[in-house]
Structures are given as C-alpha cells and as structure tokens.
JSON list of C-alpha atoms in Angstrom, two decimals:
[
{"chain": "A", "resi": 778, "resn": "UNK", "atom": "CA", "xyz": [115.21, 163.22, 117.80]},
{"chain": "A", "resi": 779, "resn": "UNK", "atom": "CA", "xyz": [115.26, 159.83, 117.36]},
{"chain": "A", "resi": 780, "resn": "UNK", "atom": "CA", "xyz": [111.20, 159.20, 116.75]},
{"chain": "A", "resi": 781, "resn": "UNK", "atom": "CA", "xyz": [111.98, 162.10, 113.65]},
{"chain": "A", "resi": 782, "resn": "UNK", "atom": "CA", "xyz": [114.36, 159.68, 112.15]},
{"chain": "A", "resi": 783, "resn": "UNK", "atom": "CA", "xyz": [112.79, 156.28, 112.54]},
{"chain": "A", "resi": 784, "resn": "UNK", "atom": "CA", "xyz": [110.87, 156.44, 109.70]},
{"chain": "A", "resi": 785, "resn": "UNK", "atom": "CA", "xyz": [113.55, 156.70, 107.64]},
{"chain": "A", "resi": 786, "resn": "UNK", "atom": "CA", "xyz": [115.12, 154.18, 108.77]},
{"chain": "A", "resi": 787, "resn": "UNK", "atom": "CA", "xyz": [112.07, 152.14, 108.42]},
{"chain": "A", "resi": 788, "resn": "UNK", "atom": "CA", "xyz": [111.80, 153.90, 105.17]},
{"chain": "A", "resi": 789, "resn": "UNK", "atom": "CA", "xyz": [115.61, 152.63, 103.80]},
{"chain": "A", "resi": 790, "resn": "UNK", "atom": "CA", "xyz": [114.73, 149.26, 105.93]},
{"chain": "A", "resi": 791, "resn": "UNK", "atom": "CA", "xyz": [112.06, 148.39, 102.92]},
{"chain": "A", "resi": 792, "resn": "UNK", "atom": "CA", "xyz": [113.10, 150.28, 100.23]},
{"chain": "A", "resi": 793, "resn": "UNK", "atom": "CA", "xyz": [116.39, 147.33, 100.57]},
{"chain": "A", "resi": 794, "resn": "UNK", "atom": "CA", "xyz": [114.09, 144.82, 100.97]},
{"chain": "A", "resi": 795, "resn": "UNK", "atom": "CA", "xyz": [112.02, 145.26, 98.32]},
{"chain": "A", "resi": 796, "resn": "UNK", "atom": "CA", "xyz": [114.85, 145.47, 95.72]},
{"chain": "A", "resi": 797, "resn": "UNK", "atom": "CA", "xyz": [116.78, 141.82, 97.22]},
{"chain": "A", "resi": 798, "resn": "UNK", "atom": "CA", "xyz": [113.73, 139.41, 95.45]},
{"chain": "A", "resi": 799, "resn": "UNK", "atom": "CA", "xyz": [114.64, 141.64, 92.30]},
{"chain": "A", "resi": 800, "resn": "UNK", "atom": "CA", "xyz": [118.89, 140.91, 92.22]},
{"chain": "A", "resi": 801, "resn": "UNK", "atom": "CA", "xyz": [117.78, 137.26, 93.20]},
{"chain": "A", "resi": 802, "resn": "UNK", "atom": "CA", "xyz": [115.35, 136.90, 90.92]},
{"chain": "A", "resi": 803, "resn": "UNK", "atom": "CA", "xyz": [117.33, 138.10, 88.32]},
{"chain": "A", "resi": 804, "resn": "UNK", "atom": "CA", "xyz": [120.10, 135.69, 89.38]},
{"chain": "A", "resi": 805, "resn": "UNK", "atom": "CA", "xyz": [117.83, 132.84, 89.45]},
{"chain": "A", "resi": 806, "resn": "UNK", "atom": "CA", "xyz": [116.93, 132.99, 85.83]},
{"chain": "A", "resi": 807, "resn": "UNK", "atom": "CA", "xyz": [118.16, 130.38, 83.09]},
{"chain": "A", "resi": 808, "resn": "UNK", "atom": "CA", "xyz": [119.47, 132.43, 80.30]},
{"chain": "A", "resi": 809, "resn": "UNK", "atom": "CA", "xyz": [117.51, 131.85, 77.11]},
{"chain": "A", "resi": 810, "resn": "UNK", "atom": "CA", "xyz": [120.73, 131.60, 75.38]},
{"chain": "A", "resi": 811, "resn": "UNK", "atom": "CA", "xyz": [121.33, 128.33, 77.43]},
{"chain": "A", "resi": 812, "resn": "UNK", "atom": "CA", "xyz": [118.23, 126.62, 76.70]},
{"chain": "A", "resi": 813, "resn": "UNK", "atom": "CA", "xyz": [118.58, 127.24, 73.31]},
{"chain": "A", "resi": 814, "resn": "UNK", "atom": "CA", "xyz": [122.04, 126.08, 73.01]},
{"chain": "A", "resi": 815, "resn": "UNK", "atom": "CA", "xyz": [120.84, 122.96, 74.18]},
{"chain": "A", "resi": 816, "resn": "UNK", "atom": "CA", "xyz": [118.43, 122.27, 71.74]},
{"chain": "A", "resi": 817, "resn": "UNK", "atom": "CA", "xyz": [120.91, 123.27, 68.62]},
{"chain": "A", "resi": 818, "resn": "UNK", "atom": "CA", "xyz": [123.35, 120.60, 69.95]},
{"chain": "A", "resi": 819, "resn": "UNK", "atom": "CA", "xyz": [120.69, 118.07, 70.28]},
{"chain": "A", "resi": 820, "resn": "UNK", "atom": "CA", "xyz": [119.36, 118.91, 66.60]},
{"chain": "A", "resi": 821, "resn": "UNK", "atom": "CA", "xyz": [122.79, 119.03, 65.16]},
{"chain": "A", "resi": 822, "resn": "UNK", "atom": "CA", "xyz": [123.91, 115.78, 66.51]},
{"chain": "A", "resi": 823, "resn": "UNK", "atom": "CA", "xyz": [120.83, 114.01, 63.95]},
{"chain": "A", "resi": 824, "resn": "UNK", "atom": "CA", "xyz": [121.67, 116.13, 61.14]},
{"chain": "A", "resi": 825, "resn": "UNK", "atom": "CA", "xyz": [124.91, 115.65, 58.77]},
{"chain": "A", "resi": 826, "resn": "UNK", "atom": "CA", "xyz": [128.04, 117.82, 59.77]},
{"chain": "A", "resi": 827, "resn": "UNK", "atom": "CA", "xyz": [127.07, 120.48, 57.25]},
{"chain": "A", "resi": 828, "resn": "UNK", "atom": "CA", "xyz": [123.82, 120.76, 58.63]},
{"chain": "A", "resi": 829, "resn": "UNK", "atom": "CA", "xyz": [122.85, 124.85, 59.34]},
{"chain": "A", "resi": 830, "resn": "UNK", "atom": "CA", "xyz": [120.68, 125.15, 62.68]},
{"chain": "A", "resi": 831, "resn": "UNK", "atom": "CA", "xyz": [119.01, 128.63, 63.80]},
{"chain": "A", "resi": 832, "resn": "UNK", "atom": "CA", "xyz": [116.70, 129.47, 66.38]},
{"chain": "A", "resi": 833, "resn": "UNK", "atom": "CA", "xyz": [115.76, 132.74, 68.00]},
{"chain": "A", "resi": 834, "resn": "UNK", "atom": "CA", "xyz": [112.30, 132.20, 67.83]},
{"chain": "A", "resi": 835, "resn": "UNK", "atom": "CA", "xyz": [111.91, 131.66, 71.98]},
{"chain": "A", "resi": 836, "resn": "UNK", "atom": "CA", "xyz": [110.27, 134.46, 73.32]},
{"chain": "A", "resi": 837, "resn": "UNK", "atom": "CA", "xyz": [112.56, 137.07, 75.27]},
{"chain": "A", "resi": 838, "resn": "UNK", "atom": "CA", "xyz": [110.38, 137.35, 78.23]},
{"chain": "A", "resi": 839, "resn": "UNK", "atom": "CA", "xyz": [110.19, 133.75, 78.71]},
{"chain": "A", "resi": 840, "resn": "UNK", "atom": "CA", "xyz": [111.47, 133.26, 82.93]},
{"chain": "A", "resi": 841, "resn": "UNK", "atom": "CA", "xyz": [112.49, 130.02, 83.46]},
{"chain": "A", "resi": 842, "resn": "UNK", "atom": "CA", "xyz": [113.69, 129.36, 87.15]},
{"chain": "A", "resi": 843, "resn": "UNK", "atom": "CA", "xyz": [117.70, 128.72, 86.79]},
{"chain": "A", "resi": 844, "resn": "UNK", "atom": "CA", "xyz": [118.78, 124.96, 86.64]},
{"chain": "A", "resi": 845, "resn": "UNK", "atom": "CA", "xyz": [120.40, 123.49, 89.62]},
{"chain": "A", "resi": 846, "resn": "UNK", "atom": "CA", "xyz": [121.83, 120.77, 87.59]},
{"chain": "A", "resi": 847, "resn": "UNK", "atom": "CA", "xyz": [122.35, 119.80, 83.95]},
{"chain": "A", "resi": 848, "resn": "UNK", "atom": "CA", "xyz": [120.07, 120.84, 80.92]},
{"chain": "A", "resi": 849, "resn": "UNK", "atom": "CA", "xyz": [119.33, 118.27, 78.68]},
{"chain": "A", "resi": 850, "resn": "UNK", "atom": "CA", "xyz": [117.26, 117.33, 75.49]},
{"chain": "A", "resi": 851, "resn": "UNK", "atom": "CA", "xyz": [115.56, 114.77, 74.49]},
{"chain": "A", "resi": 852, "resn": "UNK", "atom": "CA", "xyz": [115.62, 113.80, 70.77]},
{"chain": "A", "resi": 853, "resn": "UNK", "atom": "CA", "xyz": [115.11, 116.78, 68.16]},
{"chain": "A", "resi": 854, "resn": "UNK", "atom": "CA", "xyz": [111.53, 116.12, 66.34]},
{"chain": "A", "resi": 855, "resn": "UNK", "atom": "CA", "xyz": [112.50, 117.06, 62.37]},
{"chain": "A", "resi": 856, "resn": "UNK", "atom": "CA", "xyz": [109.59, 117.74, 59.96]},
{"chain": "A", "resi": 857, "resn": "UNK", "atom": "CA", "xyz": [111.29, 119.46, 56.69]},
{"chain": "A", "resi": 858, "resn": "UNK", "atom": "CA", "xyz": [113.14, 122.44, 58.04]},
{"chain": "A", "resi": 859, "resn": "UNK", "atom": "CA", "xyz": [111.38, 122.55, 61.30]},
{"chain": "A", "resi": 860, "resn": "UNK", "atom": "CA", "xyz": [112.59, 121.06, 64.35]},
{"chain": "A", "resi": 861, "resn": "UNK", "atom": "CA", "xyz": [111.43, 120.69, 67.78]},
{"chain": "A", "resi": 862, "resn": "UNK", "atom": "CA", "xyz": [112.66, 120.03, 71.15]},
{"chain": "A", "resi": 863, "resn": "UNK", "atom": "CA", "xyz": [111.58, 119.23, 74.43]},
{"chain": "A", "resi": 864, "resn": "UNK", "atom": "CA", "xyz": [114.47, 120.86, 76.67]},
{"chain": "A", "resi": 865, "resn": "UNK", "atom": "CA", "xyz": [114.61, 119.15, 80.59]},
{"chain": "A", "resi": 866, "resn": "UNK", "atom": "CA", "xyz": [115.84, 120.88, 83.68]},
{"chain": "A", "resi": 867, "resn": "UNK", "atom": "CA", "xyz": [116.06, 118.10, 87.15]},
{"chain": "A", "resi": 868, "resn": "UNK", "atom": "CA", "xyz": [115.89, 120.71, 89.77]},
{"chain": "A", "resi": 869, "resn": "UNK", "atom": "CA", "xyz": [113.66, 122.37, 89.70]},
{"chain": "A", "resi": 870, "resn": "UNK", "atom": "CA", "xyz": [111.74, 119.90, 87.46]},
{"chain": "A", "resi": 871, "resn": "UNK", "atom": "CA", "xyz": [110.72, 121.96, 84.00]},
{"chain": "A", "resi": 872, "resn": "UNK", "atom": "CA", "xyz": [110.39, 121.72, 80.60]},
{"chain": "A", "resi": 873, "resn": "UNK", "atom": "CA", "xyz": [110.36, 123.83, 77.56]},
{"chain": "A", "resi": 874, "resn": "UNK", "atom": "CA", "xyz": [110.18, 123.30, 74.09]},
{"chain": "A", "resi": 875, "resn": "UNK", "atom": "CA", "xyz": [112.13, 124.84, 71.53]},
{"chain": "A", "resi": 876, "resn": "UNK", "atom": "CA", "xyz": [111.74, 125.54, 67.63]},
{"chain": "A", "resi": 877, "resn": "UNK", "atom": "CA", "xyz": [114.42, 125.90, 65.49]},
{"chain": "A", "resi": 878, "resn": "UNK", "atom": "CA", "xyz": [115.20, 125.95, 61.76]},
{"chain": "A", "resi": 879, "resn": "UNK", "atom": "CA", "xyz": [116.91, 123.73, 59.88]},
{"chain": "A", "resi": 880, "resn": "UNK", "atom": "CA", "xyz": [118.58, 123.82, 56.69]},
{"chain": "A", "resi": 881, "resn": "UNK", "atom": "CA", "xyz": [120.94, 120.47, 55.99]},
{"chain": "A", "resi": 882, "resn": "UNK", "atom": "CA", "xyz": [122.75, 120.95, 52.62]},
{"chain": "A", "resi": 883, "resn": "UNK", "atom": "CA", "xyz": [124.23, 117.45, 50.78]},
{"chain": "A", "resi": 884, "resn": "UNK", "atom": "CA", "xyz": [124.85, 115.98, 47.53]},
{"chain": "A", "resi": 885, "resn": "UNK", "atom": "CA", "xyz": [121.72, 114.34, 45.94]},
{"chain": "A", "resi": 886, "resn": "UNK", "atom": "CA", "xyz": [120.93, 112.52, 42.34]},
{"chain": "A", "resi": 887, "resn": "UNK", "atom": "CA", "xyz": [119.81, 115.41, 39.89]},
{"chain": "A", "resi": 888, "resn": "UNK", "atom": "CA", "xyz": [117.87, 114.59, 36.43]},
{"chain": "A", "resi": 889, "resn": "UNK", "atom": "CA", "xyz": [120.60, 116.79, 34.40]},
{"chain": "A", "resi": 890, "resn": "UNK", "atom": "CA", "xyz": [118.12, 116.32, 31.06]},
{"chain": "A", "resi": 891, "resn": "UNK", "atom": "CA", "xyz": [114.72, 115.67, 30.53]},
{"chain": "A", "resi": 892, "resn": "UNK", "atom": "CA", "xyz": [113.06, 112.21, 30.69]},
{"chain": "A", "resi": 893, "resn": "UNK", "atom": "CA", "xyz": [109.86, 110.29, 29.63]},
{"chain": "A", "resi": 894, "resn": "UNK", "atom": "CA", "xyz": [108.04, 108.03, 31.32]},
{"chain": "A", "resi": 895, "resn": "UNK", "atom": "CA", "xyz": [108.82, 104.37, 31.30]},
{"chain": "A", "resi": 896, "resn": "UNK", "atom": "CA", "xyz": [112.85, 105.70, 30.25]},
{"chain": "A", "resi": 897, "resn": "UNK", "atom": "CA", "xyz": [115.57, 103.50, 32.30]},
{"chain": "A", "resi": 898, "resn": "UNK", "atom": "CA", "xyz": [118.14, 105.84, 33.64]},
{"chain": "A", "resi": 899, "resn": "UNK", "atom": "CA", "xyz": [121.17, 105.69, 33.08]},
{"chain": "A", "resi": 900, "resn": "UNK", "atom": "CA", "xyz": [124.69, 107.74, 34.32]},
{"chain": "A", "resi": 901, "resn": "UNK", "atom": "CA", "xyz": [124.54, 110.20, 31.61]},
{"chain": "A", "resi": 902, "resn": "UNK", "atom": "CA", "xyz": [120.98, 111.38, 33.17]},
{"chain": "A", "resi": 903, "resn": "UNK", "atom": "CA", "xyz": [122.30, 111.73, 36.40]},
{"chain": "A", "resi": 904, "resn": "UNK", "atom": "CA", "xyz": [124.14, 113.82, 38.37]},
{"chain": "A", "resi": 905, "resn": "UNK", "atom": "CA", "xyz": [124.86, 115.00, 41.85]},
{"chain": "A", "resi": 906, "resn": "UNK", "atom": "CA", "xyz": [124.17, 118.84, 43.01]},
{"chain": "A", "resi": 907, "resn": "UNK", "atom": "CA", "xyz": [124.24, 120.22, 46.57]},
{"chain": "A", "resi": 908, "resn": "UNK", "atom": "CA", "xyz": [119.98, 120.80, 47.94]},
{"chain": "A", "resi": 909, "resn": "UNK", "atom": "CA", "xyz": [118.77, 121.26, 50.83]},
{"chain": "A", "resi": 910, "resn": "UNK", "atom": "CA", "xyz": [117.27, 118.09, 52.25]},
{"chain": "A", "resi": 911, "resn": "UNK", "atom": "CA", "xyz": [115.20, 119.70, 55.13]},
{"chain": "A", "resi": 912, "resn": "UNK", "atom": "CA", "xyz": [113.25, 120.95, 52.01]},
{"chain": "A", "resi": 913, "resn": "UNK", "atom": "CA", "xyz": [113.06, 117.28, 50.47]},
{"chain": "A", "resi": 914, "resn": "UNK", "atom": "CA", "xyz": [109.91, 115.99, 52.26]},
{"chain": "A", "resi": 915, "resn": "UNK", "atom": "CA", "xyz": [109.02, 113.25, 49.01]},
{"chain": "A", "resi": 916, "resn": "UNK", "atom": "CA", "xyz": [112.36, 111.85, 50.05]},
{"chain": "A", "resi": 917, "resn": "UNK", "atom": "CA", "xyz": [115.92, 111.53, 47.51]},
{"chain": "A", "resi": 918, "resn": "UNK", "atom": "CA", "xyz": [118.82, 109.24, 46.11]},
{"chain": "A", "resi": 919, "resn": "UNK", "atom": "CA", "xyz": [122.34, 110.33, 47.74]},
{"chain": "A", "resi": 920, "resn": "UNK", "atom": "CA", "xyz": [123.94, 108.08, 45.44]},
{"chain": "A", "resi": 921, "resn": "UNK", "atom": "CA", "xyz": [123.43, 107.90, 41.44]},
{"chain": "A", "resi": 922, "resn": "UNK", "atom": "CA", "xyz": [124.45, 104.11, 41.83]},
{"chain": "A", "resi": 923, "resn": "UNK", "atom": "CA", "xyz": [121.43, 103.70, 44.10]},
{"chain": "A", "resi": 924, "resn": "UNK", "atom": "CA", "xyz": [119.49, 105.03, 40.99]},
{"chain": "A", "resi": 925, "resn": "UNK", "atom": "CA", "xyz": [120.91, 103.30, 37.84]},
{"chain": "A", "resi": 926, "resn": "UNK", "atom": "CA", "xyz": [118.67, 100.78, 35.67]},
{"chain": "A", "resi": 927, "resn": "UNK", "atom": "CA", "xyz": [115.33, 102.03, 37.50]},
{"chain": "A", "resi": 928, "resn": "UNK", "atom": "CA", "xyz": [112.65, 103.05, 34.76]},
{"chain": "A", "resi": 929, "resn": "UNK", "atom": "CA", "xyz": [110.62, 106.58, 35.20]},
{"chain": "A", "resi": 930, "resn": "UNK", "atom": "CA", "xyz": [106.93, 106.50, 36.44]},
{"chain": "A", "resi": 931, "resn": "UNK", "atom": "CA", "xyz": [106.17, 109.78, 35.05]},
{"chain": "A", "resi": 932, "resn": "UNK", "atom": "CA", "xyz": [107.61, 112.56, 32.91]},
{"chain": "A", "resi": 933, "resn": "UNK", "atom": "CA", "xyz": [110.76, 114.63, 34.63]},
{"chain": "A", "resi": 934, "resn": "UNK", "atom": "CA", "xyz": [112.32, 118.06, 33.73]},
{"chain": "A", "resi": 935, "resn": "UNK", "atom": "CA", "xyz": [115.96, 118.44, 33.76]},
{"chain": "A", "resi": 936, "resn": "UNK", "atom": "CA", "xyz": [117.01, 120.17, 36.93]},
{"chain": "A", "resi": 937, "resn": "UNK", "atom": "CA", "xyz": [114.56, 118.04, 39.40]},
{"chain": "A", "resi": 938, "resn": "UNK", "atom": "CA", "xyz": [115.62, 115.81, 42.42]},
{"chain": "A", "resi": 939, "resn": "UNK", "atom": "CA", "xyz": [115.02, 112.76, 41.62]},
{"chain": "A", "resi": 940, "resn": "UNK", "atom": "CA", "xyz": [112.79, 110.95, 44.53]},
{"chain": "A", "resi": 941, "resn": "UNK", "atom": "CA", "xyz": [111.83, 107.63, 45.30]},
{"chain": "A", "resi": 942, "resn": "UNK", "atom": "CA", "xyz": [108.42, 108.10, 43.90]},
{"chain": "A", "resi": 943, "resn": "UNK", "atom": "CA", "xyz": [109.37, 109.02, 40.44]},
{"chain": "A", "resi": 944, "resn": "UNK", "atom": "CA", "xyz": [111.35, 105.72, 39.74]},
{"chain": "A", "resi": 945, "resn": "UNK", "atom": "CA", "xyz": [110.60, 102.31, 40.26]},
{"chain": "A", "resi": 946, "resn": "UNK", "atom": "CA", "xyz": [112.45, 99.05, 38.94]},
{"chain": "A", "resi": 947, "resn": "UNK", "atom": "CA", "xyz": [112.63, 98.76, 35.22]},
{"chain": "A", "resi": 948, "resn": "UNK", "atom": "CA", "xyz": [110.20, 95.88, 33.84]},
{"chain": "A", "resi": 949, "resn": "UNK", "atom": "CA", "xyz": [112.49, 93.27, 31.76]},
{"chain": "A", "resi": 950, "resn": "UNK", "atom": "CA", "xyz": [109.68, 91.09, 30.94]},
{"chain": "A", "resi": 951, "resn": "UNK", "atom": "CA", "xyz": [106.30, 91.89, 29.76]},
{"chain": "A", "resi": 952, "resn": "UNK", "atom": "CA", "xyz": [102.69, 90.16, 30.43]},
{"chain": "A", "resi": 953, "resn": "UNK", "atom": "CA", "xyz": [102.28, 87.41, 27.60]},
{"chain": "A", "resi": 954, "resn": "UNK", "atom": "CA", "xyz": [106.06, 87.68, 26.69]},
{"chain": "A", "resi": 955, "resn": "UNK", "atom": "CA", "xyz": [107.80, 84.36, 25.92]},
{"chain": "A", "resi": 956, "resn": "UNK", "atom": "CA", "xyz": [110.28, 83.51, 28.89]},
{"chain": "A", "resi": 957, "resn": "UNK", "atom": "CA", "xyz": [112.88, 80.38, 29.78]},
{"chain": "A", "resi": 958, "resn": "UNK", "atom": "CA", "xyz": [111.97, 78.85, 33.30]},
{"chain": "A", "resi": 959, "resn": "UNK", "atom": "CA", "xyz": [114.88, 77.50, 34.84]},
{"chain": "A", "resi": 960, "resn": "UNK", "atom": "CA", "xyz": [114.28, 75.06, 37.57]},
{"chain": "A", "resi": 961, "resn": "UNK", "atom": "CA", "xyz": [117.01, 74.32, 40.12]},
{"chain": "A", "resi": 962, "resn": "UNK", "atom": "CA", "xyz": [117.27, 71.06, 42.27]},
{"chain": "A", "resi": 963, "resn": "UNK", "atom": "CA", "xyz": [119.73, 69.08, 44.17]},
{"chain": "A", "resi": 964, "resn": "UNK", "atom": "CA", "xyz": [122.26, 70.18, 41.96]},
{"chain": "A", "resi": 965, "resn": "UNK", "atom": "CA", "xyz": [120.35, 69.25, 38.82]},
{"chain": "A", "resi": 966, "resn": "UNK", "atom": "CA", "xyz": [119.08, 72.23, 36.20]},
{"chain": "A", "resi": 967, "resn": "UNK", "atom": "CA", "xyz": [115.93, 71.58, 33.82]},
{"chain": "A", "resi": 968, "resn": "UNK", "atom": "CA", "xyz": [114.84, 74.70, 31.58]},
{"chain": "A", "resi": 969, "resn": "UNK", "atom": "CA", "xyz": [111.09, 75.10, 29.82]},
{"chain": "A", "resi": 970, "resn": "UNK", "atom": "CA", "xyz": [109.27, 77.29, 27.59]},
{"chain": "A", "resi": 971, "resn": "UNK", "atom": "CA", "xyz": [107.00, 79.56, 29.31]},
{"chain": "A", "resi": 972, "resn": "UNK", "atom": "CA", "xyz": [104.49, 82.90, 29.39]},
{"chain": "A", "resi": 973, "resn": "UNK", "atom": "CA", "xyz": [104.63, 85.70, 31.42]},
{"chain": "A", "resi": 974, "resn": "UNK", "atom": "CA", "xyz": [101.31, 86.07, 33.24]},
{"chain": "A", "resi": 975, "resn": "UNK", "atom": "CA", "xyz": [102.60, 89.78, 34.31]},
{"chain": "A", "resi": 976, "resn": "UNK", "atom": "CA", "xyz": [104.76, 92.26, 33.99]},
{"chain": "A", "resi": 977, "resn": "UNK", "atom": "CA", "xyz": [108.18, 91.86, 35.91]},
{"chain": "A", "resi": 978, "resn": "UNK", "atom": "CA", "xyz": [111.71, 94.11, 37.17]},
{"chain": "A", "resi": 979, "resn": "UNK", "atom": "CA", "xyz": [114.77, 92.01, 37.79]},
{"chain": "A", "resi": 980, "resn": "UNK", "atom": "CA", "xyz": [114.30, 90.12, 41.53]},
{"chain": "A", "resi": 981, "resn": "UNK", "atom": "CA", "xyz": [110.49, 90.02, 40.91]},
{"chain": "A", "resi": 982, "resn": "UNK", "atom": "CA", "xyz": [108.41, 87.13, 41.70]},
{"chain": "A", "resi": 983, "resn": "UNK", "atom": "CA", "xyz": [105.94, 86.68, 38.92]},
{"chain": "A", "resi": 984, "resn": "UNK", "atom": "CA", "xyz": [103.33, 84.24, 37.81]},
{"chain": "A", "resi": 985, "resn": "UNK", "atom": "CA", "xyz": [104.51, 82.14, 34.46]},
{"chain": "A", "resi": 986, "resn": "UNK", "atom": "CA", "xyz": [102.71, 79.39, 32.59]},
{"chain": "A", "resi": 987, "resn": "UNK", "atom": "CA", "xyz": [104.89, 76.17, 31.66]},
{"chain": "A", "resi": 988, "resn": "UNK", "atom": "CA", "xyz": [103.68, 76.06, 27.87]},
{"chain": "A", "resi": 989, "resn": "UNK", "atom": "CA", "xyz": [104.44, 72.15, 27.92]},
{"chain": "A", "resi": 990, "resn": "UNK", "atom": "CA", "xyz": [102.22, 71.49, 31.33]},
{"chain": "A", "resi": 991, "resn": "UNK", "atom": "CA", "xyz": [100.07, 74.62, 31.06]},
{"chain": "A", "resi": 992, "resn": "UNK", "atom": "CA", "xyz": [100.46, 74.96, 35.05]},
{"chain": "A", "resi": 993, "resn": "UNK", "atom": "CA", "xyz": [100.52, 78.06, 36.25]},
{"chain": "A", "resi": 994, "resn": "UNK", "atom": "CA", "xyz": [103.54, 78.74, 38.57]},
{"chain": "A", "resi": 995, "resn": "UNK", "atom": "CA", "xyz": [105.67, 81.50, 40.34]},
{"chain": "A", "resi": 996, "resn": "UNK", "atom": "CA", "xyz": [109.24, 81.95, 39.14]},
{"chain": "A", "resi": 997, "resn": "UNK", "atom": "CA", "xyz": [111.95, 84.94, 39.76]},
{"chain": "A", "resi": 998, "resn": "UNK", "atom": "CA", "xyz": [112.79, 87.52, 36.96]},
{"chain": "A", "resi": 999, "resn": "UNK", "atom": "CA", "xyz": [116.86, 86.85, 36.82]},
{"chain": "A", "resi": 1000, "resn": "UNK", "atom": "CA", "xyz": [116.91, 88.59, 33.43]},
{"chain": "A", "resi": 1001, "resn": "UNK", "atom": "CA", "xyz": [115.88, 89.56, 29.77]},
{"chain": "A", "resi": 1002, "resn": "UNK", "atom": "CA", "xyz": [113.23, 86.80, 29.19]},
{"chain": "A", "resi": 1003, "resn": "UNK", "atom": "CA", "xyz": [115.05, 84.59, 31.73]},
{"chain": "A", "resi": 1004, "resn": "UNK", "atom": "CA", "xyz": [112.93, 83.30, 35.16]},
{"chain": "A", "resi": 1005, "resn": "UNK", "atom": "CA", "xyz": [114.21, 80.98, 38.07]},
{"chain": "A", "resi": 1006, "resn": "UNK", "atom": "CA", "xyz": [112.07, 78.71, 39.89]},
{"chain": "A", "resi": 1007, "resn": "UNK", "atom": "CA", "xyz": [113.54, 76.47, 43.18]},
{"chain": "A", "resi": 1008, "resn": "UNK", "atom": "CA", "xyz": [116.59, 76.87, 45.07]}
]
C-alpha cells in the first residue's frame, strides 16, 4: 500500500516546492510604485513648490530585486519638461533610471502690447502671467524690475514671454555722439569734451576720444552723454 501512495507524496512534495521560489519571489520584489516615488521627491525638491511632477512611464514588468536598505536618488537631470533620475538601491547594489514629466507653473514678465525693435521697455509693457517654465527652454524674467530700461533686439507680439535674448541694455550714447569725460582722482574731478568711438548702455566700458588731446581712451557710460574715467 504504501509504494501506491509514494508517488503522491513525491508528487505534493514538488508540486510545494515548486510554488515557494514563486511567493518569495514575489515578496522579494521592489514595488515600482516605490522607485518611482523616489524619483518624484528628488525632482520636486529642485523645482518651485507649485511644481506638477508625473511619471508612469516605468515599465510594469520591470523586477527589481527588493531593497534591503534605503532607496535613494541622486540629483533629478531637467531638460524642459523632462526629467531624469538615476534611482540607487545599497543591498543589493542596483540602479534604475526613471523619467518623469514636469510641468512647473510661476509668474513670468509678459509683453502685454506689441513692441519694435530698439523700443526701451517700460512698466506699462510689462506684465506678469502664470507659464509653464519647463516649457521655457530660451530662458525668462520672473521679475518686471529685472526687465525695465532694457531696449528690444527684435520685433515682439503682445502676449510673448519675454526672454533674455530678446532684450539687451538700452544704448544711451551713440558712436560719434558728443559726450563729457569725467575724470576722478585723489579726490580731485576734471571734466573734457569728448567722442564716442562706439555705441554704449549705462555701466558700459567704451572707447572715447578727448577732443582737446585727441587720445583715444576707455571711459564708463554713467549716463545720457555722460562717461567716467578713474576711480
């Protein structure tokens, strides 16, 4: 009787062990969840408060042995509204990175009307709207203050962020323009006649020629016509 029912014994005996690696295995698995919730408070700790952070892309059959100790992150890599991160397990030693999505909502200088090139801005062509900066890769002015008194480079249309690129420092004096060189010394002030030998914006160094000594020297636009030279 009993040589009938050893095999299913034997039978049972492997059937059980054959299923065990499966419950540990599942048990031994980091949740994706996890790994991903790791990255999102890595990205979201570079970003402003307001910053929205999605992910979801990591794929669902990804098996990554369970971490003994604690995830962490290194540094979220953010190009526009993509970000990247290298997530770190110490036992066992892996690695995984993650991509998420980012979309980071502030306040930033707005042209409100139209504007030609060469125009100096000032507060009533400026104001602030909510964009998404993750979407701003030629950069923009969080501040209209930061922006006041700078002069166009090229045509703008009402409703457009208003970047770095499009505005420089307005020119005060122009190339051949007559300009008063101040010179500063020990206390002692002497002012000349002069010509621009460029074009200059307010804390410019530009070349000037004395028009009483015809030298040729470098002086600092301090205003409308107005130069400095010395200390």
């Amino acid at each position: 009787m009993n040589a009938h029912l050893a095999p299913h014994w034997l039978l049972f005996a492997i059937i059980a062990l054959a299923l065990m690696p499966l419950r540990s295995l599942a048990q031994d698995i980091e949740p994706i969840r996890n790994i991903e919730a790791i990255a999102i408070q890595e990205t979201a700790r570079q970003l402003s408060p307001n910053a929205e952070i999605s992910g979801g892309a990591m794929d669902p059959r990804l098996r990554m042995p369970a971490c003994q100790g604690a995830l962490s992150a290194d540094p979220a890599q953010i190009r526009g509204a993509n970000a990247s991160v290298a997530v770190r397990c110490p036992t066992p030693a892996w690695s995984l990175y993650v991509s998420l999505k980012v979309r980071d909502p502030r306040p930033v200088v707005v042209i409100n009307r139209s504007g030609a090139r060469g125009q100096v801005l000032d507060a009533s062509m400026l104001t602030l709207q909510e964009r998404d900066v993750a979407q701003l890769s030629f950069g923009y002015f969080d501040r209209i203050e930061a922006a006041l008194g700078l002069a166009l480079r090229r045509p703008i249309n009402a409703g457009s962020v208003l970047t770095p690129n499009d505005a420089e420092p307005a020119r005060i004096i122009r190339r051949g323009q007559s300009v008063t060189i101040t010179g500063r010394s020990s206390g002692i002030e002497v002012r000349a006649g002069g010509t621009a030998m460029s074009d200059g914006a307010r804390g410019q160094r530009i070349r000037v020629r004395n028009d009483s000594s015809k030298r040729i020297i470098e002086a600092v636009v301090v205003g409308q016509g107005q130069v400095e030279t010395g200390s």
